[in-house]
CSV table of C-alpha atoms in Angstrom, one decimal:
chain,number,residue,atom,x,y,z
A,25,MET,CA,-16.6,47.5,-12.5
A,26,ILE,CA,-14.8,44.3,-11.6
A,27,HIS,CA,-11.1,44.7,-10.8
A,28,SER,CA,-10.3,41.2,-9.6
A,29,ARG,CA,-11.0,38.5,-12.2
A,30,ASN,CA,-9.8,35.0,-11.2
A,31,ARG,CA,-10.4,33.8,-14.8
A,32,ARG,CA,-7.4,35.8,-16.0
A,33,LEU,CA,-5.2,32.9,-14.7
A,34,ARG,CA,-7.3,30.3,-16.5
A,35,VAL,CA,-7.3,31.8,-20.1
A,36,ASN,CA,-5.2,29.0,-21.6
A,37,GLU,CA,-3.2,25.9,-20.7
A,38,SER,CA,0.1,27.8,-20.6
A,39,ILE,CA,-1.2,30.2,-18.0
A,40,ARG,CA,-2.9,27.4,-16.1
A,41,SER,CA,0.3,25.4,-15.9
A,42,LEU,CA,2.3,28.4,-14.9
A,43,VAL,CA,0.2,28.9,-11.7
A,44,ARG,CA,-0.5,25.2,-11.0
A,45,GLU,CA,-0.1,24.4,-7.4
A,46,ASN,CA,0.4,20.6,-7.6
A,47,ILE,CA,2.2,18.6,-10.2
A,48,LEU,CA,1.9,14.8,-10.6
A,49,THR,CA,5.0,12.9,-11.7
A,50,THR,CA,6.1,9.3,-12.0
A,51,ASP,CA,8.3,9.9,-8.9
A,52,ASP,CA,5.1,10.0,-6.8
A,53,PHE,CA,4.1,6.4,-7.5
A,54,VAL,CA,4.6,3.1,-5.7
A,55,MET,CA,3.2,0.1,-7.6
A,56,PRO,CA,1.7,-2.7,-5.5
A,57,ILE,CA,2.7,-6.1,-7.0
A,58,PHE,CA,1.2,-9.6,-6.4
A,59,VAL,CA,3.6,-12.5,-6.6
A,60,MET,CA,2.8,-16.2,-6.9
A,61,GLU,CA,4.7,-19.5,-7.0
A,62,GLY,CA,6.0,-21.1,-10.3
A,63,GLU,CA,7.8,-20.0,-13.4
A,64,ASN,CA,6.5,-18.1,-16.3
A,65,GLN,CA,3.1,-17.9,-14.6
A,66,GLU,CA,0.6,-15.0,-14.9
A,67,GLU,CA,-2.9,-15.0,-13.6
A,68,ALA,CA,-5.4,-12.1,-14.2
A,69,ILE,CA,-7.3,-10.8,-11.2
A,70,PRO,CA,-10.9,-10.5,-12.5
A,71,SER,CA,-12.0,-7.8,-10.1
A,72,MET,CA,-8.9,-5.7,-11.0
A,73,PRO,CA,-8.7,-5.4,-14.8
A,74,GLY,CA,-5.2,-5.1,-16.0
A,75,ILE,CA,-3.6,-6.4,-12.7
A,76,PHE,CA,-2.0,-9.8,-12.4
A,77,ARG,CA,-0.4,-12.3,-10.1
A,78,ARG,CA,3.0,-13.2,-11.5
A,79,SER,CA,5.7,-15.6,-10.8
A,80,ILE,CA,9.1,-14.2,-9.7
A,81,ASP,CA,10.6,-14.2,-13.2
A,82,LEU,CA,7.7,-12.3,-14.7
A,83,THR,CA,7.6,-10.0,-11.7
A,84,VAL,CA,11.3,-9.1,-12.4
A,85,LYS,CA,10.4,-8.4,-16.0
A,86,GLU,CA,7.5,-6.1,-14.9
A,87,CYS,CA,9.8,-4.3,-12.5
A,88,LYS,CA,12.3,-3.5,-15.3
A,89,GLU,CA,9.5,-2.1,-17.4
A,90,LEU,CA,8.1,0.0,-14.5
A,91,PHE,CA,11.6,1.4,-13.8
A,92,SER,CA,12.0,2.3,-17.5
A,93,LEU,CA,8.7,4.2,-17.2
A,94,GLY,CA,9.9,6.2,-14.2
A,95,VAL,CA,8.1,4.2,-11.5
A,96,LYS,CA,11.0,3.6,-9.0
A,97,SER,CA,9.2,1.9,-6.1
A,98,VAL,CA,7.2,-1.3,-5.7
A,99,ASN,CA,5.2,-2.7,-2.8
A,100,LEU,CA,5.2,-6.6,-2.6
A,101,TYR,CA,2.4,-9.0,-1.7
A,102,MET,CA,2.6,-12.8,-1.8
A,103,LYS,CA,0.0,-15.3,-2.8
A,104,VAL,CA,0.9,-18.0,-0.3
A,105,SER,CA,0.2,-21.7,-0.9
A,106,GLU,CA,-2.4,-23.2,1.4
A,107,HIS,CA,0.0,-25.8,2.8
A,108,LEU,CA,2.3,-23.1,4.1
A,109,LYS,CA,-0.3,-21.3,6.1
A,110,ASP,CA,-0.7,-21.7,9.9
A,111,ASN,CA,-1.5,-19.6,13.0
A,112,THR,CA,2.0,-18.5,13.7
A,113,GLY,CA,2.9,-17.0,10.3
A,114,LYS,CA,6.3,-18.7,10.4
A,115,GLU,CA,6.5,-18.9,6.6
A,116,ALA,CA,6.7,-15.1,6.6
A,117,TRP,CA,10.3,-15.2,7.9
A,118,ASN,CA,11.5,-18.2,5.9
A,119,LYS,CA,14.8,-17.1,4.4
A,120,ASP,CA,14.0,-19.1,1.3
A,121,GLY,CA,10.4,-18.1,1.2
A,122,LEU,CA,8.6,-16.6,-1.8
A,123,MET,CA,8.8,-13.0,-0.4
A,124,GLN,CA,12.5,-13.3,0.3
A,125,GLN,CA,13.3,-14.8,-3.1
A,126,THR,CA,11.3,-12.0,-4.8
A,127,ILE,CA,13.1,-9.2,-2.9
A,128,LYS,CA,16.5,-10.6,-3.8
A,129,ALA,CA,15.5,-11.2,-7.5
A,130,ILE,CA,14.2,-7.6,-7.9
A,131,LYS,CA,17.2,-6.0,-6.2
A,132,ASP,CA,19.6,-8.1,-8.3
A,133,ALA,CA,17.9,-7.1,-11.5
A,134,VAL,CA,17.0,-3.5,-10.8
A,135,PRO,CA,19.3,-2.4,-7.9
A,136,GLU,CA,17.9,1.2,-7.9
A,137,MET,CA,14.3,0.0,-7.5
A,138,ILE,CA,13.0,0.8,-4.0
A,139,VAL,CA,11.5,-2.5,-2.7
A,140,MET,CA,8.9,-2.2,0.1
A,141,PRO,CA,7.6,-5.6,1.2
A,142,ASP,CA,4.3,-5.8,3.0
A,143,VAL,CA,4.6,-6.8,6.7
A,144,ALA,CA,1.5,-8.5,7.9
A,145,LEU,CA,0.5,-12.1,8.7
A,146,ASP,CA,-2.8,-12.4,6.8
A,147,PRO,CA,-1.4,-14.0,3.6
A,148,TYR,CA,0.3,-16.6,5.9
A,149,SER,CA,-2.6,-17.2,8.3
A,150,ILE,CA,-5.0,-20.1,8.1
A,151,TYR,CA,-7.6,-17.6,9.5
A,152,GLY,CA,-6.9,-14.7,7.1
A,153,HIS,CA,-6.2,-12.3,10.0
A,154,ASP,CA,-3.2,-10.0,10.4
A,155,GLY,CA,-2.4,-11.5,13.8
A,156,ILE,CA,-1.9,-14.7,15.8
A,157,ILE,CA,-5.1,-16.0,17.3
A,158,GLU,CA,-5.4,-17.3,20.9
A,159,ASN,CA,-8.7,-18.2,22.5
A,160,GLY,CA,-10.7,-16.6,19.7
A,161,LYS,CA,-8.8,-13.2,19.9
A,162,ILE,CA,-6.1,-11.6,17.8
A,163,VAL,CA,-3.2,-11.2,20.3
A,164,ASN,CA,-1.1,-8.1,20.0
A,165,ASP,CA,2.3,-8.7,21.5
A,166,ALA,CA,2.9,-12.2,20.2
A,167,THR,CA,2.0,-10.8,16.7
A,168,ASN,CA,4.5,-8.0,17.2
A,169,ASP,CA,7.3,-10.5,17.8
A,170,ALA,CA,6.3,-12.3,14.5
A,171,LEU,CA,6.2,-9.0,12.6
A,172,ALA,CA,9.7,-8.1,13.9
A,173,ARG,CA,11.1,-11.4,12.7
A,174,MET,CA,9.4,-11.0,9.4
A,175,SER,CA,10.8,-7.4,9.0
A,176,VAL,CA,14.4,-8.6,9.8
A,177,SER,CA,14.0,-11.4,7.2
A,178,HIS,CA,12.9,-8.8,4.6
A,179,ALA,CA,15.9,-6.6,5.4
A,180,GLU,CA,18.3,-9.6,5.1
A,181,ALA,CA,16.8,-10.3,1.7
A,182,GLY,CA,17.6,-6.7,0.6
A,183,ALA,CA,14.4,-4.7,1.3
A,184,ASP,CA,14.9,-0.9,1.4
A,185,ILE,CA,11.8,-0.1,3.5
A,186,VAL,CA,9.5,-2.5,5.4
A,187,ALA,CA,5.8,-1.6,5.4
A,188,PRO,CA,3.8,-3.0,8.4
A,189,SER,CA,0.1,-2.9,7.5
A,190,ASP,CA,-1.3,-4.9,10.4
A,191,MET,CA,-2.3,-2.1,12.9
A,192,MET,CA,-1.1,-3.9,16.0
A,193,ASP,CA,-0.3,-1.5,18.9
A,194,GLY,CA,3.5,-1.0,19.4
A,195,ARG,CA,4.6,-2.9,16.3
A,196,VAL,CA,6.7,0.0,14.9
A,197,LEU,CA,8.8,0.1,18.0
A,198,ALA,CA,9.2,-3.7,18.0
A,199,ILE,CA,10.3,-3.7,14.3
A,200,ARG,CA,12.6,-0.7,14.8
A,201,GLU,CA,14.4,-2.3,17.7
A,202,ALA,CA,14.7,-5.6,15.9
A,203,LEU,CA,16.2,-3.9,12.8
A,204,GLU,CA,18.6,-1.9,14.9
A,205,GLU,CA,19.7,-4.9,16.9
A,206,SER,CA,20.3,-6.8,13.6
A,207,GLY,CA,22.4,-4.0,12.1
A,208,PHE,CA,19.8,-2.8,9.6
A,209,THR,CA,20.0,0.8,10.7
A,210,ASP,CA,19.4,2.1,7.2
A,211,VAL,CA,16.2,0.1,6.5
A,212,GLY,CA,13.2,2.4,6.7
A,213,ILE,CA,9.7,1.8,8.2
A,214,LEU,CA,6.7,2.9,6.3
A,215,SER,CA,3.9,2.5,8.9
A,216,TYR,CA,0.3,2.0,8.0
A,217,SER,CA,-0.6,4.4,10.9
A,218,ALA,CA,-4.2,5.2,9.9
A,219,LYS,CA,-5.5,2.1,8.3
A,220,TYR,CA,-9.3,1.9,8.4
A,221,ALA,CA,-11.5,-1.2,8.5
A,222,SER,CA,-12.9,-0.5,5.1
A,223,SER,CA,-15.2,-2.1,2.5
A,224,PHE,CA,-12.9,-0.9,-0.3
A,225,TYR,CA,-10.4,-3.8,0.2
A,226,GLY,CA,-12.5,-6.5,-1.4
A,227,PRO,CA,-10.7,-7.0,-4.7
A,228,PHE,CA,-7.3,-7.1,-2.9
A,229,ARG,CA,-8.4,-9.8,-0.5
A,230,SER,CA,-9.7,-11.9,-3.4
A,231,ALA,CA,-6.3,-11.5,-5.2
A,232,LEU,CA,-4.4,-13.0,-2.2
A,233,ASP,CA,-7.2,-15.1,-0.6
A,234,SER,CA,-6.5,-13.1,2.6
A,235,ALA,CA,-10.0,-12.3,3.8
A,236,PRO,CA,-10.9,-13.4,7.3
A,237,LYS,CA,-12.3,-17.0,7.2
A,238,ASP,CA,-15.8,-17.8,8.1
A,239,ASN,CA,-15.3,-19.3,11.5
A,240,MET,CA,-17.6,-18.8,14.5
A,241,GLU,CA,-14.7,-19.0,16.9
A,242,ILE,CA,-12.8,-16.0,15.5
A,243,PRO,CA,-13.6,-12.4,14.6
A,244,LYS,CA,-15.4,-12.2,11.3
A,245,ASP,CA,-13.7,-9.0,10.3
A,246,LYS,CA,-10.7,-6.8,11.2
A,247,LYS,CA,-12.5,-4.2,13.3
A,248,THR,CA,-10.8,-5.0,16.5
A,249,TYR,CA,-7.5,-3.8,15.2
A,250,GLN,CA,-8.1,-1.6,12.1
A,251,MET,CA,-9.6,1.8,12.7
A,252,ASP,CA,-13.3,2.7,12.8
A,253,PHE,CA,-14.2,4.7,9.6
A,254,HIS,CA,-16.4,7.0,11.7
A,255,ASN,CA,-13.3,8.5,13.4
A,256,SER,CA,-10.7,11.1,12.4
A,257,ARG,CA,-9.1,12.4,15.6
A,258,GLU,CA,-8.1,8.9,16.4
A,259,ALA,CA,-5.9,8.9,13.2
A,260,LEU,CA,-3.7,11.6,14.7
A,261,ASN,CA,-3.3,9.6,17.9
A,262,GLU,CA,-2.1,6.6,15.8
A,263,VAL,CA,0.2,8.8,13.7
A,264,PHE,CA,1.9,10.5,16.6
A,265,LYS,CA,2.5,7.1,18.4
A,266,ASP,CA,4.1,5.6,15.3
A,267,ILE,CA,6.4,8.6,14.8
A,268,GLU,CA,7.5,8.3,18.5
A,269,GLU,CA,8.2,4.6,17.9
A,270,GLY,CA,10.5,5.3,14.9
A,271,ALA,CA,8.4,5.4,11.7
A,272,ASP,CA,10.0,7.1,8.8
A,273,ILE,CA,6.9,7.4,6.6
A,274,ILE,CA,3.2,7.5,7.5
A,275,MET,CA,0.6,5.7,5.5
A,276,ILE,CA,-3.1,6.5,5.3
A,277,LYS,CA,-5.4,3.9,3.9
A,278,PRO,CA,-7.8,3.9,2.0
A,279,GLY,CA,-7.3,6.9,-0.2
A,280,LEU,CA,-10.0,8.8,-2.0
A,281,PRO,CA,-12.8,8.5,0.6
A,282,TYR,CA,-10.2,9.6,3.3
A,283,LEU,CA,-8.7,12.7,1.8
A,284,ASP,CA,-9.9,14.6,4.9
A,285,ILE,CA,-7.6,12.4,7.0
A,286,VAL,CA,-4.7,13.0,4.6
A,287,ALA,CA,-5.2,16.8,4.9
A,288,LYS,CA,-5.6,16.6,8.7
A,289,VAL,CA,-2.4,14.6,9.1
A,290,ARG,CA,-0.5,16.8,6.7
A,291,GLU,CA,-1.3,19.9,8.8
A,292,ALA,CA,0.0,18.1,11.9
A,293,ILE,CA,3.3,16.5,10.8
A,294,ASP,CA,6.4,17.1,8.7
A,295,LEU,CA,7.2,13.5,8.0
A,296,PRO,CA,6.5,12.1,4.5
A,297,ILE,CA,2.9,10.9,4.0
A,298,ALA,CA,1.9,8.0,1.8
A,299,VAL,CA,-1.6,7.3,0.8
A,300,TYR,CA,-3.0,4.0,-0.6
A,301,ASN,CA,-5.3,4.2,-3.7
A,302,VAL,CA,-6.8,0.9,-2.8
A,303,SER,CA,-8.2,-2.0,-4.9
A,304,GLY,CA,-11.9,-1.0,-4.5
A,305,GLU,CA,-11.1,2.5,-5.7
A,306,TYR,CA,-9.2,1.1,-8.7
A,307,ALA,CA,-12.0,-1.4,-9.5
A,308,MET,CA,-14.7,1.4,-9.5
A,309,VAL,CA,-12.8,3.6,-11.9
A,310,LYS,CA,-12.1,0.6,-14.2
A,311,ALA,CA,-15.7,-0.6,-14.2
A,312,ALA,CA,-17.0,2.9,-15.0
A,313,ALA,CA,-14.5,3.5,-17.7
A,314,GLN,CA,-15.2,0.1,-19.3
A,315,ASN,CA,-18.9,1.0,-19.4
A,316,GLY,CA,-18.1,4.4,-21.0
A,317,TRP,CA,-19.3,6.3,-18.0
A,318,LEU,CA,-15.9,7.9,-17.3
A,319,ASP,CA,-12.9,8.9,-19.4
A,320,ASN,CA,-10.3,6.4,-18.2
A,321,ASP,CA,-7.1,8.4,-18.6
A,322,LYS,CA,-8.5,11.8,-17.4
A,323,THR,CA,-10.1,10.2,-14.3
A,324,ILE,CA,-6.9,8.4,-13.4
A,325,ILE,CA,-4.8,11.6,-13.5
A,326,GLU,CA,-7.4,13.7,-11.7
A,327,SER,CA,-7.8,11.1,-8.9
A,328,LEU,CA,-4.1,10.7,-8.3
A,329,THR,CA,-3.5,14.5,-8.4
A,330,CYS,CA,-6.2,14.8,-5.7
A,331,PHE,CA,-3.9,12.9,-3.3
A,332,LYS,CA,-1.1,15.4,-3.8
A,333,ARG,CA,-3.5,18.3,-3.4
A,334,ALA,CA,-4.6,16.8,0.0
A,335,GLY,CA,-0.9,16.6,1.1
A,336,ALA,CA,0.4,13.2,0.2
A,337,ASP,CA,4.0,12.8,-0.8
A,338,MET,CA,3.7,9.4,-2.4
A,339,ILE,CA,0.8,7.3,-3.8
A,340,PHE,CA,0.5,3.5,-3.6
A,341,THR,CA,-1.7,2.8,-6.7
A,342,TYR,CA,-2.5,0.0,-9.1
A,343,PHE,CA,-2.7,2.8,-11.7
A,344,ALA,CA,1.0,3.5,-11.4
A,345,LYS,CA,2.1,1.8,-14.6
A,346,GLU,CA,-0.8,3.1,-16.6
A,347,ALA,CA,-0.5,6.6,-15.1
A,348,ALA,CA,3.2,6.7,-16.0
A,349,MET,CA,2.4,5.8,-19.6
A,350,ILE,CA,-0.2,8.6,-19.7
A,351,LEU,CA,2.2,11.2,-18.2
A,352,ASN,CA,5.1,10.1,-20.4
A,353,LYS,CA,2.9,10.9,-23.5
């Protein structure tokens, strides 16, 4: 005779919900947003159905709608005009730049929205790399100086948390010291601590035109600074260093193919963990759903819940708005 029957706790939805270990809510989401120059401008991103580049005025409108749905955090990326790009990234800390104007506009319109601008030089670089290039190499320390200036500029514009995604060594410490010296002691750092050199970023890079340029004199990819996808112990090394340097939140990117890294880091640290459900993951689900191969809504919720089950506290996802609508039903 069987005494222990696990199916007793699966009899109906009421029982299943009573013993459910992880609950997905709109509080878990951070919505990445692409911003472009102009007014009343909106451009669809073909490889990311339902995602757009928008001018500041329409971005503000979108943020108001997101907040009304319960999505309280946004992550900002700029589509930078070609004539503003160079090898120094100096447009990144222009106090009147597109990023700075966007931060101010969102905080003025939706003061309670948490604004997390991306801190990296690739959208501002003529080479499409996250760092300054000298003699054919991405140089680390000079890039850190630029990232620190960029972060202070974001804080001056009203950013709540800066999010360095570049993977330079020591940049968290450089940013933390710069913020402290400038009086921005309450501005947080969400560090992309374990960011892998991944094939899943393709749609994102096409959205911002931020892929490395085809130039024989520079690295053709980002493997000299982003992590090797074969490695997992290395992720813990990166995480511990960023915590020592003053990171407040740890990011793991990409997401679904790297749930083992999320779980490993969760076991090792107590700090909040963010995970990035990246553009390639989004595009795959959308393509399958459009072909009738997957149920769109169910797949979205299952995928996002998996991040929480693995140990993430927050999820950067292009599904944020759509998932909020599903959950709000």
